[in-house]
Amino acid sequence: MSAAHAMQSELPLLEVRDLTMRFGGLTAVDRLTFAAHSGAITALIGPNGAGKTTVFNCITGFYRPTSGAIVIERGDETYRLDRLAGHRIARDAGVARTFQNIRLFPNMTVLENLLVAQHARLMRASAFSLAGLLGLRRYRDAEEAGIALARSWLERLDLVQYADRDCGTLAYGLQRKIEIARAMCTQPALLCLDEPAAGLNPRETTELSRLIISIRDEFGIGILLIEHDMSLVMGISDRIVVLDHGARISEGTPAEVRSDPAVIRAYLGEDDTANGEGGR
Amino acid sequence: MAYFLQQLINGLTLGAVYGLIAIGYTMVYGIIGMINFAHGEIYMIGAFICMIAFAVLGFMGIASVPMALLVVLLLAIILTAAYGWTVERIAYRPLRGSFRLAPLISAIGMSIFLQNYVQLLQGARVKAMEPVISGGFVLMRDGSFQVTLSYLQLMIMSVTVVLMAGFTTVIHRTPLGRAQRACEQDQKMAALSGIDVDRTISLTFVLGAGLAAVAGVMNTLYYGVIDFFIGFLVGLKAFTAAVLGGIGSLPGAMLGGLMIGLIEAFWAAYFDAAYKDVAAFSVLVLVLIFRPSGLLGRPKVEKV
């Protein structure tokens, strides 16, 4: 596997330590510890309701964890995501995300969606839109750079002809691609993909796995992946973390995980079928 | 014909002012889904700042009308915007994430507070002001009846057009506008795109208050009398305008404002002036029965 090239190199980009998330009496994530590295694809897998999306929601500030720490090391800065204000998770810590059930801004055009993702930079350049309104040079340059970045992603994903269409009107497969493009337009250090292959046909899935690998190799960013398509996961992941009932039951390279009896038991439910579903 | 034309001019002037205030209602509703019932009072504060500023400038002996007007307008916008910001900060932001009715009740409380605050500081009596701008163009003569477009009416309409154009540009062409639309559609996702949602909401209140200030200045110049209670009815009319046009829609707010203004002017001219408010609100009822999302509003699509 392609695992080796990035793994041993440096300190982890993302460190999740003893993360616990409870909803009332339900423990969705239970003292979970794992790490993700720059330039590597880390997959988070597990049966339905294992708590994968909850982990994503904690990382991206949608939930405040009950306890534990989520740390991003970016440059010289250390960010505690479990405490950071919502907009700083993207702006400062450099975390971007896509969703299982796509969350584009449906009434904005594709291009606008990609520009919103560059908001922090454009807002600064436009001096809170004053310069934008007056059409000042500095802002126009920044806006042009923003559009250029958006265009490069549209070209790469073959979306240029949809640039001025409202996102809500586009086909599902296109929306999935736009969501990834938008996440990349925030120029993230960590890209979290929540079931990016859901609803895609085999050809689109192959295209997607190529895209994810190219993002890793070209930008050297960390990629965190939740996915049910096992051939995709096994094919592109550098490292896999397996969750069941909110706890980590296995971790390693695809080959290691595949042969781990604990994983097989969790997926096939050898001795506790009854608990296989329902508990998150 | 001449009479009709005159009423059209009067109605458009009135409607322009309603429209400016309606934008404040519609923008705030768009972004946080709440009716800011204190917005009429923000307009009233703008009117008071206008009157006080003119008094102070007159006292300082600044005689040039365009100069004084510009200073008053800027002062009113800045100070009223500060009120708008403060109201959001202390009355609405702490209640965000609470149940839907909470900020609404808080808004009504804020409205009562601001009325009483101005009443205490400025007294309850009606305040009058000398006309600052007089004269106008005579467009048409019909016997003894003259159709006039006063300079003031022309100014109100042109300021409104300029502001509307500027506003449309802000919303559609600048990062702030994009951020506002993004927050309108999905606040959490907006935050995840690096948008400071709280600040975007604050700026929305500031912009809305700024427009209300302009409306306050214009109406003070136009009518020449104000008191602490003027925000109530004008606010209600502007709110009606926003709903009529389709709440959440900017062009809708402007269109609704113009319609309310025209209905009032024509009703007062051809029927009984005492019932002009009834006419305006009746049209609202009719529109809501046949087009519940307003004239230009998007029907709500249930999210899956």
Coordinates of C-alpha atoms in Angstrom, one line a residue:
Chain A
M1 CA 0.0 0.0 0.0
S2 CA 1.0 3.6 -0.4
A3 CA 0.9 4.0 3.4
A4 CA 4.5 4.3 4.1
H5 CA 5.4 7.5 2.4
A6 CA 3.6 9.9 4.7
M7 CA 3.0 8.1 7.9
Q8 CA 6.2 8.0 9.7
S9 CA 7.3 11.5 8.6
E10 CA 6.1 14.1 11.0
L11 CA 3.8 15.0 13.9
P12 CA 0.2 14.3 13.3
L13 CA -1.9 17.1 11.8
L14 CA -5.0 16.1 13.7
E15 CA -5.0 14.5 17.1
V16 CA -8.2 13.2 18.7
R17 CA -7.7 12.3 22.4
D18 CA -10.2 10.6 24.6
L19 CA -13.1 12.1 22.7
T20 CA -16.4 11.4 24.3
M21 CA -19.8 12.6 23.1
R22 CA -22.9 11.8 25.0
F23 CA -26.5 12.6 24.1
G24 CA -28.5 12.2 27.3
G25 CA -27.8 8.6 28.3
L26 CA -26.5 7.6 24.9
T27 CA -22.8 7.5 24.4
A28 CA -22.2 8.1 20.7
V29 CA -18.4 8.4 20.9
D30 CA -16.6 6.7 23.7
R31 CA -13.0 7.8 24.7
L32 CA -11.9 7.7 21.1
T33 CA -8.2 8.4 20.3
F34 CA -6.7 8.5 16.9
A35 CA -4.5 10.8 14.7
A36 CA -4.5 11.9 11.1
H37 CA -1.4 13.0 9.2
S38 CA -0.7 15.5 6.5
G39 CA -0.3 13.9 3.1
A40 CA -2.2 10.8 4.1
I41 CA -5.7 9.5 3.8
T42 CA -7.1 8.3 7.0
A43 CA -10.4 6.4 6.8
L44 CA -12.9 6.1 9.6
I45 CA -15.1 3.1 9.1
G46 CA -17.5 1.1 11.2
P47 CA -21.0 -0.4 11.0
N48 CA -24.0 2.0 10.8
G49 CA -24.4 4.0 13.9
A50 CA -20.8 3.4 15.0
G51 CA -20.4 7.2 15.7
K52 CA -18.4 8.2 12.6
T53 CA -20.4 11.2 11.6
T54 CA -20.6 12.3 15.3
V55 CA -16.8 12.4 15.3
F56 CA -16.9 14.6 12.2
N57 CA -19.5 16.8 13.9
C58 CA -17.2 17.2 16.9
I59 CA -14.2 18.0 14.7
T60 CA -16.0 20.6 12.7
G61 CA -17.6 22.3 15.6
F62 CA -21.2 21.2 15.0
Y63 CA -21.2 19.5 18.4
R64 CA -19.3 20.4 21.5
P65 CA -17.7 17.2 22.8
T66 CA -18.7 16.0 26.3
S67 CA -15.0 15.5 27.1
G68 CA -11.7 15.0 25.4
A69 CA -9.5 17.0 23.1
I70 CA -9.3 17.6 19.4
V71 CA -6.1 19.3 18.3
I72 CA -4.9 20.6 15.0
E73 CA -1.2 21.5 14.5
R74 CA -0.9 23.9 11.7
G75 CA 2.3 25.7 11.1
D76 CA 3.5 26.9 14.5
E77 CA 0.0 27.2 15.8
T78 CA -2.0 24.7 17.8
Y79 CA -5.8 24.8 17.7
R80 CA -8.2 23.1 20.1
L81 CA -11.1 22.5 17.8
D82 CA -13.3 21.4 20.7
R83 CA -13.2 25.0 22.0
L84 CA -12.7 27.1 18.9
A85 CA -15.5 29.4 17.6
G86 CA -17.4 28.0 14.6
H87 CA -16.0 30.2 11.8
R88 CA -12.4 29.9 13.1
I89 CA -12.3 26.1 12.6
A90 CA -12.3 26.7 8.9
R91 CA -10.6 30.1 8.8
D92 CA -7.7 29.5 11.2
A93 CA -7.4 25.8 11.9
G94 CA -8.0 25.0 8.2
V95 CA -10.6 22.3 8.5
A96 CA -13.0 21.8 5.6
R97 CA -15.8 19.3 5.3
T98 CA -18.4 17.7 3.0
F99 CA -21.6 16.1 4.1
Q100 CA -23.4 12.8 3.8
N101 CA -26.5 14.7 2.7
I102 CA -24.9 17.5 0.7
R103 CA -25.1 21.0 2.2
L104 CA -24.4 23.4 -0.6
F105 CA -26.1 26.8 -0.5
P106 CA -28.9 25.8 -2.9
N107 CA -30.0 29.3 -4.0
M108 CA -26.5 30.5 -4.9
T109 CA -24.7 29.8 -8.1
V110 CA -21.9 27.2 -8.2
L111 CA -19.3 30.0 -8.5
E112 CA -20.8 31.9 -5.6
N113 CA -20.6 28.7 -3.5
L114 CA -16.9 28.5 -4.2
L115 CA -16.4 32.2 -3.5
V116 CA -18.2 32.0 -0.1
A117 CA -15.6 29.4 0.8
Q118 CA -13.0 32.1 0.3
H119 CA -14.9 34.6 2.4
A120 CA -12.4 35.3 5.1
R121 CA -9.7 36.4 2.6
L122 CA -12.1 38.4 0.3
M123 CA -13.7 40.1 3.3
R124 CA -10.3 41.3 4.5
A125 CA -9.3 42.5 1.1
S126 CA -12.6 44.3 0.6
A127 CA -12.5 46.1 4.0
F128 CA -15.9 44.9 4.9
S129 CA -17.3 45.4 1.4
L130 CA -16.6 49.1 1.4
A131 CA -13.8 48.7 -1.1
G132 CA -15.9 46.2 -3.0
L133 CA -18.6 48.7 -3.4
L134 CA -16.3 51.4 -4.6
G135 CA -14.6 48.9 -6.9
L136 CA -11.1 49.6 -5.4
R137 CA -8.1 48.0 -7.0
R138 CA -7.0 45.9 -4.0
Y139 CA -10.4 44.3 -3.7
R140 CA -10.7 43.7 -7.4
D141 CA -7.4 41.9 -7.4
A142 CA -8.4 39.7 -4.5
E143 CA -11.8 39.0 -6.1
E144 CA -10.0 38.0 -9.3
A145 CA -7.7 35.7 -7.5
G146 CA -10.7 34.2 -5.8
I147 CA -12.5 33.6 -9.1
A148 CA -9.3 32.1 -10.5
L149 CA -9.0 29.6 -7.7
A150 CA -12.7 28.7 -8.1
R151 CA -12.2 28.4 -11.9
S152 CA -9.3 26.1 -11.4
W153 CA -11.4 23.7 -9.4
L154 CA -14.3 24.0 -11.8
E155 CA -12.0 23.1 -14.6
R156 CA -10.4 20.3 -12.7
L157 CA -13.8 18.7 -11.9
D158 CA -15.3 19.5 -15.3
L159 CA -17.9 21.8 -13.9
V160 CA -17.2 25.0 -15.8
Q161 CA -20.4 25.0 -17.8
Y162 CA -22.4 25.0 -14.6
A163 CA -20.6 27.9 -13.0
D164 CA -23.6 30.3 -13.1
R165 CA -26.3 27.7 -12.3
D166 CA -28.0 27.6 -8.9
C167 CA -26.6 24.6 -7.0
G168 CA -30.0 23.4 -5.9
T169 CA -31.0 22.8 -9.5
L170 CA -28.1 20.5 -10.4
A171 CA -27.9 16.7 -10.4
Y172 CA -26.8 14.8 -7.3
G173 CA -23.4 13.6 -8.6
L174 CA -22.5 17.2 -9.7
Q175 CA -23.5 18.5 -6.3
R176 CA -21.1 16.0 -4.7
K177 CA -18.3 17.3 -6.8
I178 CA -19.1 20.9 -6.1
E179 CA -19.1 20.3 -2.4
I180 CA -15.6 18.9 -2.6
A181 CA -14.5 21.9 -4.8
R182 CA -16.0 24.2 -2.2
A183 CA -14.2 22.5 0.6
M184 CA -10.9 22.8 -1.3
C185 CA -11.5 26.5 -2.0
T186 CA -11.2 27.2 1.7
Q187 CA -7.6 26.0 1.2
P188 CA -7.8 23.6 4.1
A189 CA -5.1 21.7 6.0
L190 CA -7.5 18.9 6.7
L191 CA -10.3 17.8 4.4
C192 CA -13.1 15.7 6.0
L193 CA -15.2 13.7 3.5
D194 CA -18.4 12.2 4.9
E195 CA -19.4 9.4 2.6
P196 CA -18.4 11.1 -0.6
A197 CA -19.2 8.0 -2.7
A198 CA -22.8 7.6 -1.5
G199 CA -25.2 7.7 -4.4
L200 CA -22.5 7.6 -7.0
N201 CA -22.3 5.0 -9.8
P202 CA -19.2 2.8 -10.2
R203 CA -17.7 5.1 -12.8
E204 CA -18.2 8.2 -10.7
T205 CA -16.7 6.3 -7.7
T206 CA -13.5 5.5 -9.6
E207 CA -13.3 9.1 -10.7
L208 CA -13.8 10.2 -7.1
S209 CA -11.0 7.9 -5.8
R210 CA -8.6 9.3 -8.3
L211 CA -9.6 12.8 -7.3
I212 CA -9.0 12.1 -3.6
I213 CA -5.6 10.6 -4.3
S214 CA -4.7 13.6 -6.5
I215 CA -5.7 16.0 -3.8
R216 CA -3.5 14.2 -1.3
D217 CA -0.5 14.0 -3.5
E218 CA -0.8 17.5 -5.0
F219 CA -1.6 19.5 -1.9
G220 CA -0.1 17.3 0.8
I221 CA -3.1 18.0 3.0
G222 CA -4.6 15.5 5.5
I223 CA -7.7 13.7 4.4
L224 CA -10.2 12.1 6.8
L225 CA -12.7 9.9 5.1
I226 CA -15.9 8.2 6.2
E227 CA -17.1 5.7 3.6
H228 CA -19.1 2.5 3.4
D229 CA -17.8 1.5 0.0
M230 CA -15.1 -0.9 1.2
S231 CA -13.3 -1.3 -2.1
L232 CA -12.9 2.5 -2.2
V233 CA -11.7 2.6 1.4
M234 CA -9.3 -0.3 1.0
G235 CA -8.0 1.0 -2.3
I236 CA -7.0 4.5 -1.3
S237 CA -6.6 4.7 2.5
D238 CA -3.2 5.0 4.0
R239 CA -4.5 4.2 7.4
I240 CA -7.9 3.0 8.7
V241 CA -9.5 3.5 12.1
V242 CA -12.4 1.1 12.9
L243 CA -15.2 2.2 15.2
D244 CA -18.0 0.2 16.8
H245 CA -20.4 1.6 19.3
G246 CA -18.4 4.8 19.5
A247 CA -15.1 3.1 20.5
R248 CA -12.1 2.3 18.4
I249 CA -11.8 -1.5 17.9
S250 CA -9.0 -1.6 15.4
E251 CA -6.5 0.6 13.6
G252 CA -3.8 0.0 11.0
T253 CA -3.1 -0.3 7.3
P254 CA -5.9 -1.6 5.1
A255 CA -4.3 -5.1 5.1
E256 CA -4.0 -5.1 8.9
V257 CA -7.5 -4.0 9.4
R258 CA -9.0 -6.4 6.9
S259 CA -7.6 -9.4 8.7
D260 CA -8.4 -8.2 12.3
P261 CA -10.8 -10.6 13.9
A262 CA -12.4 -7.8 15.9
V263 CA -13.3 -6.0 12.7
I264 CA -14.8 -9.0 11.1
R265 CA -16.8 -9.6 14.2
A266 CA -18.1 -6.1 14.3
Y267 CA -19.2 -6.2 10.7
L268 CA -20.6 -9.7 10.5
G269 CA -21.8 -9.6 14.1
E270 CA -20.7 -13.1 15.0
D271 CA -21.9 -13.2 18.5
D272 CA -23.9 -10.1 19.2
T273 CA -26.1 -9.5 16.2
A274 CA -28.7 -7.8 18.4
N275 CA -26.4 -4.9 19.2
G276 CA -25.3 -4.4 15.6
E277 CA -27.7 -1.6 14.9
G278 CA -29.3 1.2 16.9
G279 CA -26.4 2.1 19.2
R280 CA -24.4 5.0 17.9
Chain B
M1 CA -55.5 63.6 -14.7
A2 CA -53.5 66.3 -13.0
Y3 CA -54.9 65.3 -9.7
F4 CA -54.1 61.7 -10.3
L5 CA -50.5 62.6 -11.3
Q6 CA -50.1 64.6 -8.1
Q7 CA -51.3 61.6 -6.0
L8 CA -48.9 59.4 -7.9
I9 CA -46.0 61.6 -6.9
N10 CA -47.1 61.8 -3.3
G11 CA -47.7 58.1 -3.1
L12 CA -44.3 57.3 -4.6
T13 CA -42.6 59.6 -2.1
L14 CA -44.4 57.9 0.8
G15 CA -43.7 54.5 -0.6
A16 CA -40.0 55.1 -1.0
V17 CA -39.7 55.8 2.7
Y18 CA -41.7 52.7 3.6
G19 CA -39.5 50.7 1.3
L20 CA -36.3 51.9 3.0
I21 CA -37.7 50.8 6.4
A22 CA -39.1 47.6 5.0
I23 CA -35.7 46.5 3.8
G24 CA -34.6 46.4 7.5
Y25 CA -37.4 44.1 8.4
T26 CA -36.9 41.8 5.4
M27 CA -33.1 41.5 5.8
V28 CA -33.3 40.6 9.4
Y29 CA -36.1 38.2 8.8
G30 CA -34.0 36.7 6.0
I31 CA -31.0 36.1 8.1
I32 CA -32.3 35.1 11.5
G33 CA -36.0 34.4 10.7
M34 CA -37.2 36.9 13.2
I35 CA -39.4 40.0 13.0
N36 CA -37.5 42.9 14.6
F37 CA -40.4 44.7 16.1
A38 CA -38.0 47.4 17.5
H39 CA -37.2 48.5 13.9
G40 CA -39.9 51.1 13.8
E41 CA -38.3 52.7 16.9
I42 CA -34.9 52.6 15.2
Y43 CA -36.5 54.7 12.5
M44 CA -38.0 57.1 15.2
I45 CA -34.5 57.5 16.7
G46 CA -33.1 58.3 13.3
A47 CA -35.8 61.0 13.0
F48 CA -34.9 62.5 16.4
I49 CA -31.2 62.5 15.7
C50 CA -32.1 64.4 12.5
M51 CA -34.0 67.0 14.3
I52 CA -31.4 67.4 17.1
A53 CA -28.6 67.6 14.6
F54 CA -30.4 70.3 12.6
A55 CA -31.0 72.3 15.8
V56 CA -27.3 72.0 16.7
L57 CA -26.1 72.9 13.2
G58 CA -28.5 75.9 13.2
F59 CA -27.1 77.0 16.5
M60 CA -23.6 76.7 15.2
G61 CA -24.7 78.9 12.3
I62 CA -24.1 76.5 9.4
A63 CA -26.3 78.0 6.8
S64 CA -25.5 76.1 3.6
V65 CA -28.4 73.7 3.2
P66 CA -26.7 70.9 1.2
M67 CA -23.8 70.9 3.6
A68 CA -26.0 70.7 6.7
L69 CA -28.1 68.0 5.0
L70 CA -25.1 65.9 4.3
V71 CA -23.8 66.2 7.9
V72 CA -27.2 65.4 9.3
L73 CA -27.6 62.4 7.1
L74 CA -24.2 61.0 8.0
L75 CA -24.7 61.7 11.7
A76 CA -28.1 60.1 11.7
I77 CA -26.9 57.0 9.8
I78 CA -23.9 56.5 12.1
L79 CA -25.7 57.0 15.4
T80 CA -28.8 55.1 14.4
A81 CA -26.6 52.2 13.1
A82 CA -25.0 52.2 16.5
Y83 CA -28.4 51.8 18.1
G84 CA -29.2 49.0 15.7
W85 CA -26.0 47.2 16.6
T86 CA -26.6 47.6 20.3
V87 CA -30.1 46.4 20.2
E88 CA -29.0 43.2 18.4
R89 CA -26.1 42.8 20.8
I90 CA -28.1 43.1 24.0
A91 CA -31.6 42.0 23.1
Y92 CA -31.3 39.3 20.4
R93 CA -27.8 37.7 20.4
P94 CA -28.0 36.3 23.9
L95 CA -31.3 34.6 22.9
R96 CA -30.0 33.0 19.8
G97 CA -30.5 29.2 20.0
S98 CA -33.3 29.7 22.4
F99 CA -36.9 29.0 21.4
R100 CA -38.3 30.9 18.5
L101 CA -40.6 33.2 20.4
A102 CA -38.0 34.5 22.8
P103 CA -36.3 37.1 20.5
L104 CA -39.7 38.2 19.3
I105 CA -40.8 39.0 22.8
S106 CA -37.5 40.6 23.5
A107 CA -38.0 42.7 20.4
I108 CA -41.4 44.0 21.6
G109 CA -39.8 44.8 24.9
M110 CA -37.0 46.7 23.2
S111 CA -39.6 48.6 21.2
I112 CA -41.4 49.7 24.3
F113 CA -38.1 50.5 26.0
L114 CA -36.9 52.7 23.2
Q115 CA -40.2 54.6 23.0
N116 CA -40.1 55.3 26.7
Y117 CA -36.4 56.2 26.6
V118 CA -37.0 58.8 23.9
Q119 CA -40.1 60.1 25.7
L120 CA -38.1 60.5 28.9
L121 CA -35.1 62.2 27.2
Q122 CA -37.0 64.4 24.7
G123 CA -40.4 64.8 26.3
A124 CA -43.8 63.6 25.1
R125 CA -44.8 66.7 23.1
V126 CA -44.8 66.8 19.3
K127 CA -41.7 68.5 18.0
A128 CA -41.9 70.7 14.9
M129 CA -39.2 71.9 12.6
E130 CA -39.0 74.7 10.1
P131 CA -38.9 73.4 6.5
V132 CA -35.3 73.2 5.4
I133 CA -36.0 72.7 1.7
S134 CA -38.9 74.3 0.0
G135 CA -40.0 74.9 -3.5
G136 CA -40.3 72.5 -6.4
F137 CA -41.1 72.1 -10.1
V138 CA -44.5 72.8 -11.4
L139 CA -45.0 69.9 -13.8
M140 CA -48.5 70.7 -15.1
R141 CA -51.3 73.1 -14.8
D142 CA -55.0 72.2 -15.0
G143 CA -57.1 75.2 -14.3
S144 CA -56.2 76.3 -10.9
F145 CA -54.7 73.0 -9.9
Q146 CA -50.9 72.7 -10.2
V147 CA -49.0 69.4 -10.2
T148 CA -45.8 70.0 -8.3
L149 CA -42.9 67.8 -7.7
S150 CA -41.2 69.4 -4.7
Y151 CA -37.4 69.4 -4.4
L152 CA -37.8 67.4 -1.3
Q153 CA -39.9 64.7 -3.0
L154 CA -37.3 64.5 -5.8
M155 CA -34.6 64.2 -3.2
I156 CA -36.4 61.4 -1.3
M157 CA -37.0 59.5 -4.5
S158 CA -33.5 59.8 -5.8
V159 CA -31.8 59.0 -2.5
T160 CA -34.0 55.9 -2.3
V161 CA -33.1 54.9 -5.9
V162 CA -29.4 55.4 -5.2
L163 CA -29.6 53.4 -1.9
M164 CA -31.5 50.6 -3.5
A165 CA -29.0 50.3 -6.3
G166 CA -26.1 50.4 -3.8
F167 CA -27.8 47.8 -1.7
T168 CA -28.5 45.5 -4.6
T169 CA -24.8 45.7 -5.4
V170 CA -23.7 44.9 -1.9
I171 CA -26.0 41.9 -1.7
H172 CA -25.1 40.5 -5.1
R173 CA -21.5 41.6 -5.7
T174 CA -19.6 41.8 -2.4
P175 CA -18.3 39.3 0.1
L176 CA -20.5 40.7 2.8
G177 CA -23.6 40.2 0.6
R178 CA -22.5 36.7 -0.2
A179 CA -22.0 36.0 3.5
Q180 CA -25.4 37.3 4.2
R181 CA -27.0 35.1 1.7
A182 CA -25.0 32.1 2.9
C183 CA -26.1 32.7 6.5
E184 CA -29.6 33.0 5.3
Q185 CA -29.5 29.5 3.7
D186 CA -27.4 27.5 6.2
Q187 CA -25.8 29.2 9.1
K188 CA -23.7 26.3 10.3
M189 CA -22.4 25.6 6.8
A190 CA -21.6 29.3 6.5
A191 CA -19.5 29.2 9.7
L192 CA -17.7 26.1 8.3
S193 CA -16.8 28.2 5.3
G194 CA -15.0 30.7 7.6
I195 CA -17.8 33.2 7.8
D196 CA -18.3 34.9 11.2
V197 CA -22.0 34.4 11.5
D198 CA -22.5 36.7 14.5
R199 CA -20.7 39.5 12.8
T200 CA -22.6 39.1 9.6
I201 CA -25.8 39.3 11.6
S202 CA -24.6 42.4 13.4
L203 CA -23.7 44.0 10.1
T204 CA -27.2 43.2 8.8
F205 CA -28.7 45.1 11.7
V206 CA -26.3 48.0 11.2
L207 CA -27.2 48.2 7.5
G208 CA -31.0 48.0 8.2
A209 CA -30.7 50.7 10.9
G210 CA -28.7 52.9 8.5
L211 CA -31.5 52.7 6.0
A212 CA -34.1 53.4 8.7
A213 CA -32.1 56.4 9.6
V214 CA -32.2 57.8 6.1
A215 CA -36.0 57.2 6.1
G216 CA -36.2 59.0 9.5
V217 CA -34.3 62.0 8.1
M218 CA -36.4 62.1 5.0
N219 CA -39.8 61.9 6.8
T220 CA -38.7 64.5 9.3
L221 CA -37.9 66.9 6.5
Y222 CA -41.1 66.0 4.7
Y223 CA -43.6 66.3 7.5
G224 CA -41.7 68.5 9.8
V225 CA -43.2 67.0 13.0
I226 CA -42.1 64.1 15.1
D227 CA -42.8 62.5 18.4
F228 CA -41.6 59.5 20.3
F229 CA -44.5 57.4 19.0
I230 CA -44.1 57.8 15.2
G231 CA -42.1 54.6 14.9
F232 CA -45.2 52.5 15.8
L233 CA -47.4 53.1 12.8
V234 CA -44.7 53.7 10.3
G235 CA -43.0 50.5 11.5
L236 CA -46.2 48.6 11.2
K237 CA -46.7 49.9 7.6
A238 CA -43.2 49.1 6.6
F239 CA -43.6 45.6 8.1
T240 CA -46.8 45.2 6.1
A241 CA -44.9 46.3 3.0
A242 CA -42.2 43.7 3.7
V243 CA -44.8 41.0 4.1
L244 CA -46.7 42.2 1.1
G245 CA -43.6 42.1 -1.1
G246 CA -42.6 38.7 0.3
I247 CA -40.6 38.8 3.5
G248 CA -37.0 37.9 2.9
S249 CA -37.0 39.5 -0.6
L250 CA -35.2 42.8 -1.1
P251 CA -37.0 43.9 -4.3
G252 CA -40.2 42.6 -2.6
A253 CA -39.7 45.1 0.3
M254 CA -39.2 48.0 -2.1
L255 CA -42.2 47.0 -4.2
G256 CA -44.3 46.4 -1.1
G257 CA -43.3 49.8 0.2
L258 CA -44.3 51.6 -3.0
M259 CA -47.6 49.7 -3.1
I260 CA -48.5 50.7 0.5
G261 CA -47.5 54.3 -0.2
L262 CA -49.6 54.4 -3.4
I263 CA -52.6 52.8 -1.8
E264 CA -52.5 55.2 1.1
A265 CA -52.1 58.3 -1.2
F266 CA -54.9 57.3 -3.6
W267 CA -57.3 56.2 -0.9
A268 CA -56.8 59.4 0.9
A269 CA -57.3 61.4 -2.3
Y270 CA -60.4 59.7 -3.7
F271 CA -62.1 58.2 -0.6
D272 CA -61.9 58.9 3.0
A273 CA -58.5 59.9 4.4
A274 CA -59.5 58.5 7.8
Y275 CA -59.6 55.0 6.4
K276 CA -56.3 55.0 4.5
D277 CA -54.7 52.7 7.0
V278 CA -57.6 50.3 6.7
A279 CA -57.1 50.2 2.9
A280 CA -53.4 49.5 3.2
F281 CA -53.9 46.7 5.7
S282 CA -56.8 45.2 3.7
V283 CA -54.6 44.8 0.7
L284 CA -52.2 42.9 2.9
V285 CA -55.0 40.6 4.0
L286 CA -56.0 40.0 0.4
V287 CA -52.5 39.3 -0.8
L288 CA -51.9 36.9 2.1
I289 CA -55.0 35.0 1.3
F290 CA -54.2 34.5 -2.4
R291 CA -50.4 34.6 -2.3
P292 CA -49.3 33.6 1.2
S293 CA -45.6 34.1 0.5
G294 CA -46.1 37.6 -0.7
L295 CA -45.7 39.1 -4.2
L296 CA -42.1 38.3 -4.8
G297 CA -41.5 35.8 -2.0
R298 CA -40.3 32.3 -2.6
P299 CA -42.7 29.7 -1.3
K300 CA -41.0 27.8 1.5
V301 CA -39.7 24.5 0.4
E302 CA -39.5 22.0 3.2
K303 CA -36.0 20.8 3.8
V304 CA -35.4 17.0 3.6

